[in-house]
XYZ file of N, CA and C in Angstrom:
462
model
N -21.974 -51.316 43.371
C -21.602 -52.655 43.794
C -21.565 -53.568 42.584
N -20.701 -54.536 42.678
C -20.561 -55.458 41.559
C -21.337 -56.746 41.817
N -20.897 -57.565 42.742
C -21.572 -58.843 43.006
C -22.119 -58.927 44.428
N -22.190 -57.794 45.101
C -22.686 -57.795 46.471
C -21.571 -57.887 47.501
N -20.375 -58.290 47.081
C -19.290 -58.427 48.049
C -18.242 -57.335 47.918
N -18.194 -56.677 46.778
C -17.190 -55.642 46.576
C -17.883 -54.314 46.309
N -17.276 -53.256 46.752
C -17.810 -51.921 46.527
C -16.898 -51.206 45.543
N -17.498 -50.678 44.489
C -16.717 -49.903 43.533
C -16.367 -48.572 44.173
N -15.125 -48.182 44.051
C -14.665 -46.925 44.621
C -14.604 -45.873 43.532
N -15.198 -44.732 43.797
C -15.136 -43.619 42.878
C -14.052 -42.678 43.385
N -13.075 -42.432 42.546
C -11.986 -41.543 42.930
C -12.301 -40.139 42.440
N -12.380 -39.214 43.359
C -12.604 -37.826 42.996
C -11.401 -37.015 43.426
N -11.156 -35.961 42.708
C -10.061 -35.071 43.020
C -10.642 -33.872 43.742
N -10.074 -33.533 44.876
C -10.537 -32.385 45.647
C -9.933 -31.124 45.049
N -10.761 -30.297 44.439
C -10.276 -29.081 43.784
C -10.549 -27.829 44.620
N -10.965 -28.008 45.862
C -11.209 -26.851 46.720
C -9.888 -26.168 47.063
N -9.909 -24.835 47.235
C -8.663 -24.144 47.566
C -8.176 -24.515 48.967
N -6.869 -24.583 49.117
C -6.282 -24.830 50.434
C -6.051 -23.519 51.176
N -6.064 -22.417 50.430
C -5.879 -21.099 51.017
C -6.571 -20.089 50.094
N -7.359 -19.195 50.655
C -8.008 -18.147 49.871
C -7.025 -16.978 49.759
N -6.672 -16.604 48.511
C -5.717 -15.517 48.317
C -6.371 -14.240 47.799
N -7.623 -14.331 47.352
C -8.349 -13.151 46.870
C -9.838 -13.423 46.998
N -10.592 -12.395 47.366
C -12.035 -12.502 47.466
C -12.655 -11.367 46.664
N -13.526 -11.698 45.711
C -14.287 -10.706 44.969
C -15.635 -10.555 45.657
N -16.147 -9.322 45.663
C -17.434 -9.092 46.303
C -18.299 -8.226 45.403
N -19.502 -8.693 45.144
C -20.454 -7.945 44.327
C -21.828 -8.053 44.977
N -22.651 -7.052 44.710
C -23.994 -7.011 45.275
C -25.001 -6.769 44.162
N -26.081 -7.560 44.174
C -27.177 -7.382 43.226
C -28.280 -6.578 43.901
N -28.838 -5.669 43.149
C -29.951 -4.841 43.608
C -31.079 -5.015 42.599
N -32.153 -5.689 42.963
C -33.282 -5.849 42.053
C -33.244 -7.097 41.196
N -32.369 -8.036 41.497
C -32.332 -9.286 40.747
C -31.972 -9.086 39.289
N -32.701 -9.752 38.398
C -32.412 -9.694 36.967
C -32.922 -8.419 36.304
N -33.608 -7.573 37.019
C -34.065 -6.286 36.491
C -33.643 -5.184 37.453
N -32.364 -5.022 37.613
C -31.832 -4.038 38.539
C -30.438 -3.632 38.139
N -29.512 -3.741 39.088
C -28.121 -3.430 38.790
C -27.210 -4.204 39.739
N -25.962 -4.315 39.340
C -24.951 -4.978 40.161
C -23.785 -4.026 40.363
N -23.177 -4.122 41.540
C -22.004 -3.315 41.855
C -20.961 -4.202 42.517
N -19.709 -3.808 42.365
C -18.640 -4.494 43.092
C -18.195 -3.590 44.227
N -17.673 -4.208 45.258
C -17.250 -3.471 46.447
C -16.191 -2.422 46.117
N -15.314 -2.719 45.156
C -14.230 -1.791 44.818
C -14.641 -0.726 43.800
N -15.890 -0.755 43.336
C -16.375 0.241 42.394
C -16.028 -0.025 40.936
N -15.347 -1.122 40.634
C -14.974 -1.431 39.251
C -16.170 -1.864 38.410
N -17.198 -2.391 39.067
C -18.392 -2.826 38.341
C -19.592 -2.051 38.856
N -20.304 -1.467 37.932
C -21.587 -0.824 38.205
C -22.392 -0.957 36.921
N -23.189 -2.016 36.850
C -23.866 -2.377 35.606
C -25.364 -2.544 35.794
N -26.120 -2.087 34.803
C -27.552 -2.347 34.749
C -27.740 -3.799 34.328
N -28.662 -4.469 34.976
C -28.971 -5.860 34.675
C -30.411 -5.927 34.182
N -30.625 -6.673 33.106
C -31.970 -6.819 32.548
C -32.146 -8.220 31.989
N -33.372 -8.680 32.022
C -33.693 -9.975 31.422
C -33.526 -9.863 29.916
N -32.926 -10.863 29.272
C -32.847 -10.851 27.808
C -34.243 -11.064 27.211
N -34.454 -10.609 25.988
C -35.762 -10.790 25.348
C -36.211 -12.256 25.306
N -35.259 -13.180 25.159
C -35.594 -14.612 25.087
C -36.220 -15.118 26.384
N -35.983 -14.385 27.481
C -36.562 -14.771 28.773
C -37.668 -13.812 29.199
N -38.143 -13.000 28.249
C -39.271 -12.125 28.527
C -38.918 -10.708 28.941
N -37.654 -10.340 28.878
C -37.253 -8.997 29.271
C -37.027 -8.083 28.085
N -36.581 -6.863 28.388
C -36.326 -5.897 27.311
C -34.882 -5.944 26.811
N -34.019 -6.659 27.522
C -32.629 -6.782 27.085
C -31.833 -5.500 27.219
N -32.343 -4.540 27.966
C -31.687 -3.246 28.095
C -30.691 -3.242 29.261
N -29.726 -4.131 29.190
C -28.696 -4.258 30.219
C -28.008 -5.594 30.063
N -26.967 -5.799 30.830
C -26.277 -7.091 30.800
C -27.107 -8.105 31.582
N -26.656 -9.332 31.635
C -27.357 -10.355 32.410
C -26.336 -11.306 33.027
N -26.755 -12.089 34.017
C -25.816 -12.977 34.691
C -25.099 -13.956 33.759
N -25.777 -14.398 32.702
C -25.141 -15.342 31.783
C -23.999 -14.678 31.022
N -24.167 -13.426 30.616
C -23.084 -12.693 29.951
C -21.913 -12.504 30.904
N -22.208 -12.169 32.150
C -21.134 -11.970 33.125
C -20.397 -13.276 33.401
N -21.137 -14.387 33.470
C -20.515 -15.691 33.662
C -19.651 -16.059 32.460
N -20.163 -15.786 31.254
C -19.400 -16.066 30.033
C -18.107 -15.256 30.012
N -18.175 -13.996 30.404
C -16.975 -13.152 30.443
C -15.979 -13.686 31.465
N -16.473 -14.056 32.635
C -15.589 -14.584 33.678
C -14.956 -15.903 33.294
N -15.759 -16.830 32.768
C -15.243 -18.158 32.417
C -14.249 -18.047 31.263
N -14.563 -17.269 30.232
C -13.656 -17.180 29.079
C -12.321 -16.558 29.471
N -12.348 -15.517 30.291
C -11.076 -14.889 30.673
C -10.281 -15.778 31.614
N -10.963 -16.472 32.520
C -10.273 -17.372 33.450
C -9.676 -18.566 32.705
N -10.455 -19.164 31.791
C -9.958 -20.310 31.034
C -8.793 -19.897 30.145
N -8.889 -18.712 29.537
C -7.800 -18.242 28.682
C -6.530 -18.044 29.503
N -6.665 -17.508 30.699
C -5.495 -17.336 31.556
C -4.880 -18.690 31.930
N -5.730 -19.674 32.236
C -5.226 -21.020 32.542
C -4.509 -21.606 31.333
N -5.040 -21.372 30.150
C -4.427 -21.855 28.914
C -3.056 -21.211 28.698
N -2.977 -19.915 28.894
C -1.694 -19.205 28.764
C -0.698 -19.733 29.795
N -1.171 -19.965 31.016
C -0.304 -20.487 32.081
C 0.279 -21.851 31.706
N -0.573 -22.793 31.297
C -0.052 -24.120 30.959
C 0.794 -24.063 29.692
N 0.442 -23.183 28.755
C 1.254 -23.011 27.552
C 2.643 -22.480 27.880
N 2.690 -21.472 28.733
C 3.988 -20.916 29.140
C 4.827 -21.945 29.886
N 4.198 -22.707 30.773
C 4.918 -23.750 31.514
C 5.528 -24.786 30.574
N 4.847 -25.026 29.441
C 5.331 -26.003 28.465
C 6.261 -25.368 27.432
N 6.510 -24.060 27.567
C 7.445 -23.382 26.677
C 6.832 -22.819 25.407
N 5.517 -22.591 25.384
C 4.859 -22.074 24.191
C 4.341 -20.664 24.415
N 4.505 -19.828 23.424
C 3.955 -18.481 23.421
C 2.592 -18.554 22.745
N 1.539 -18.233 23.471
C 0.189 -18.360 22.931
C -0.387 -17.013 22.482
N 0.495 -16.099 22.096
C 0.045 -14.818 21.568
C -0.894 -15.065 20.392
N -2.002 -14.371 20.381
C -2.980 -14.538 19.309
C -4.057 -15.555 19.615
N -3.922 -16.257 20.728
C -4.953 -17.226 21.103
C -6.155 -16.500 21.695
N -7.316 -17.122 21.607
C -8.533 -16.570 22.193
C -9.396 -17.684 22.770
N -10.257 -17.293 23.703
C -11.269 -18.200 24.232
C -12.579 -17.424 24.286
N -13.590 -17.952 23.629
C -14.931 -17.369 23.667
C -15.845 -18.334 24.409
N -16.746 -17.791 25.209
C -17.680 -18.632 25.963
C -19.113 -18.300 25.592
N -19.916 -19.344 25.461
C -21.361 -19.204 25.319
C -21.980 -19.872 26.537
N -22.831 -19.155 27.232
C -23.508 -19.705 28.398
C -24.999 -19.742 28.092
N -25.555 -20.930 28.106
C -26.979 -21.101 27.867
C -27.710 -21.355 29.166
N -28.958 -20.928 29.216
C -29.810 -21.159 30.380
C -31.131 -21.729 29.905
N -31.670 -22.642 30.669
C -32.965 -23.206 30.329
C -33.508 -24.036 31.469
N -34.765 -24.430 31.360
C -35.386 -25.227 32.426
C -34.698 -26.574 32.586
N -34.651 -27.049 33.819
C -34.096 -28.377 34.081
C -35.208 -29.321 34.536
N -34.849 -30.543 34.876
C -35.844 -31.572 35.220
C -36.474 -31.376 36.602
N -35.904 -30.483 37.410
C -36.418 -30.283 38.771
C -37.279 -29.038 38.885
N -37.743 -28.524 37.748
C -38.587 -27.336 37.673
C -37.834 -26.066 38.051
N -36.513 -26.144 38.012
C -35.663 -24.974 38.178
C -35.020 -24.656 36.844
N -33.859 -24.061 36.903
C -33.123 -23.716 35.691
C -31.699 -24.215 35.807
N -31.098 -24.494 34.658
C -29.727 -24.953 34.618
C -28.949 -24.216 33.546
N -27.641 -24.358 33.606
C -26.737 -23.715 32.659
C -25.975 -24.757 31.858
N -25.524 -24.361 30.688
C -24.612 -25.153 29.867
C -23.612 -24.170 29.269
N -22.375 -24.612 29.110
C -21.310 -23.749 28.611
C -20.648 -24.398 27.408
N -20.341 -23.572 26.416
C -19.506 -23.990 25.286
C -18.344 -23.018 25.206
N -17.131 -23.543 25.302
C -15.918 -22.739 25.162
C -15.326 -23.000 23.785
N -15.092 -21.938 23.033
C -14.437 -22.049 21.726
C -13.025 -21.515 21.869
N -12.057 -22.399 21.663
C -10.652 -22.058 21.863
C -9.949 -21.988 20.517
N -9.231 -20.893 20.303
C -8.443 -20.718 19.084
C -6.970 -20.614 19.460
N -6.187 -21.558 18.970
C -4.737 -21.583 19.167
C -4.080 -21.677 17.793
N -4.062 -20.570 17.048
C -3.641 -20.619 15.644
C -2.175 -20.988 15.426
N -1.336 -20.870 16.450
C 0.096 -21.143 16.247
C 0.479 -22.588 16.552
N -0.484 -23.423 16.967
C -0.172 -24.801 17.349
C -0.949 -25.790 16.499
N -0.374 -26.991 16.325
C -1.117 -28.031 15.629
C -2.218 -28.560 16.553
N -3.207 -29.205 15.973
C -4.402 -29.634 16.703
C -4.094 -30.562 17.875
N -3.168 -31.488 17.690
C -2.863 -32.448 18.759
C -2.265 -31.751 19.967
N -1.288 -30.893 19.749
C -0.666 -30.162 20.850
C -1.671 -29.201 21.476
N -2.447 -28.518 20.655
C -3.456 -27.596 21.166
C -4.442 -28.345 22.067
N -4.851 -29.530 21.653
C -5.770 -30.329 22.458
C -5.193 -30.693 23.814
N -3.915 -31.027 23.852
C -3.264 -31.360 25.127
C -3.218 -30.151 26.047
N -2.924 -28.979 25.501
C -2.890 -27.768 26.326
C -4.286 -27.399 26.827
N -5.287 -27.566 25.972
C -6.667 -27.286 26.376
C -7.086 -28.233 27.500
N -6.761 -29.515 27.375
C -7.082 -30.479 28.432
C -6.406 -30.094 29.746
N -5.147 -29.677 29.674
C -4.421 -29.270 30.880
C -5.041 -28.007 31.482
N -5.407 -27.057 30.636
C -6.031 -25.824 31.121
C -7.362 -26.126 31.804
N -8.094 -27.095 31.277
C -9.391 -27.470 31.846
C -9.233 -28.039 33.261
N -8.079 -28.618 33.565
C -7.800 -29.136 34.909
C -7.349 -28.028 35.857
N -6.752 -26.965 35.320
C -6.205 -25.866 36.120
C -7.247 -24.787 36.405
N -8.091 -24.479 35.441
C -9.029 -23.354 35.525
C -10.002 -23.500 36.699
N -10.072 -22.498 37.576
C -11.013 -22.565 38.701
C -12.481 -22.667 38.274
N -12.851 -22.025 37.175
C -14.233 -22.138 36.698
C -14.509 -23.563 36.240
N -13.562 -24.180 35.545
C -13.738 -25.565 35.120
C -13.859 -26.482 36.329
N -13.026 -26.239 37.332
C -13.082 -27.060 38.539
C -14.401 -26.867 39.280
N -14.921 -25.645 39.288
C -16.180 -25.372 39.989
C -17.381 -25.971 39.268
N -17.328 -26.014 37.948
C -18.482 -26.480 37.182
C -18.436 -27.970 36.871
N -17.263 -28.588 36.987
C -17.109 -29.999 36.613
C -18.108 -30.878 37.365
N -18.899 -31.621 36.613
C -19.882 -32.509 37.212
C -21.189 -31.812 37.561
N -21.243 -30.492 37.418
C -22.447 -29.740 37.770
C -23.205 -29.241 36.552
N -22.472 -28.843 35.519
C -23.098 -28.383 34.287
C -22.323 -28.946 33.108
N -22.977 -29.012 31.959
C -22.299 -29.474 30.753
C -21.370 -28.380 30.252
N -20.106 -28.728 30.069
C -19.122 -27.814 29.479
C -18.546 -28.515 28.266
N -18.735 -27.891 27.111
C -18.211 -28.404 25.857
C -17.069 -27.497 25.427
N -15.946 -28.090 25.036
C -14.825 -27.306 24.558
C -14.611 -27.612 23.093
N -14.642 -26.562 22.282
C -14.481 -26.687 20.843
C -13.140 -26.066 20.472
N -12.288 -26.841 19.891
C -10.968 -26.374 19.486
C -11.007 -26.060 18.000
N -10.807 -24.799 17.656
C -10.906 -24.424 16.262
C -9.722 -23.654 15.772
């Protein structure tokens, strides 16, 4: 509220899907010290706590899987917006770092850093494509406002 008589309106964009076209299904067995499988058999991975969180690190972990998913999804969104704008983004890459740590509510939270390399484009154009990809990417839409996502253009 401003002066008691007017209400400030917050405009949000609804990024929820209007139609579900694909559903992925995975099952965890044993939490962070077990294994994960996908319904189609494409994933069957041992999961282990990383040493930084008190584990032996003898397996993948949810943060690595999230980093793999976010980086590949964001890269695909980048290629999509690049192609729509008439650019070939061959040689581009997206790397993701996913951090985990305690939050203020005595739980845990995540933070993401995406490093984008677009060697064939100048920085200004690359930045515009990255911004557009950030609006298209389902992972970006899901995390927006929920976790810190930093995008580094290099």
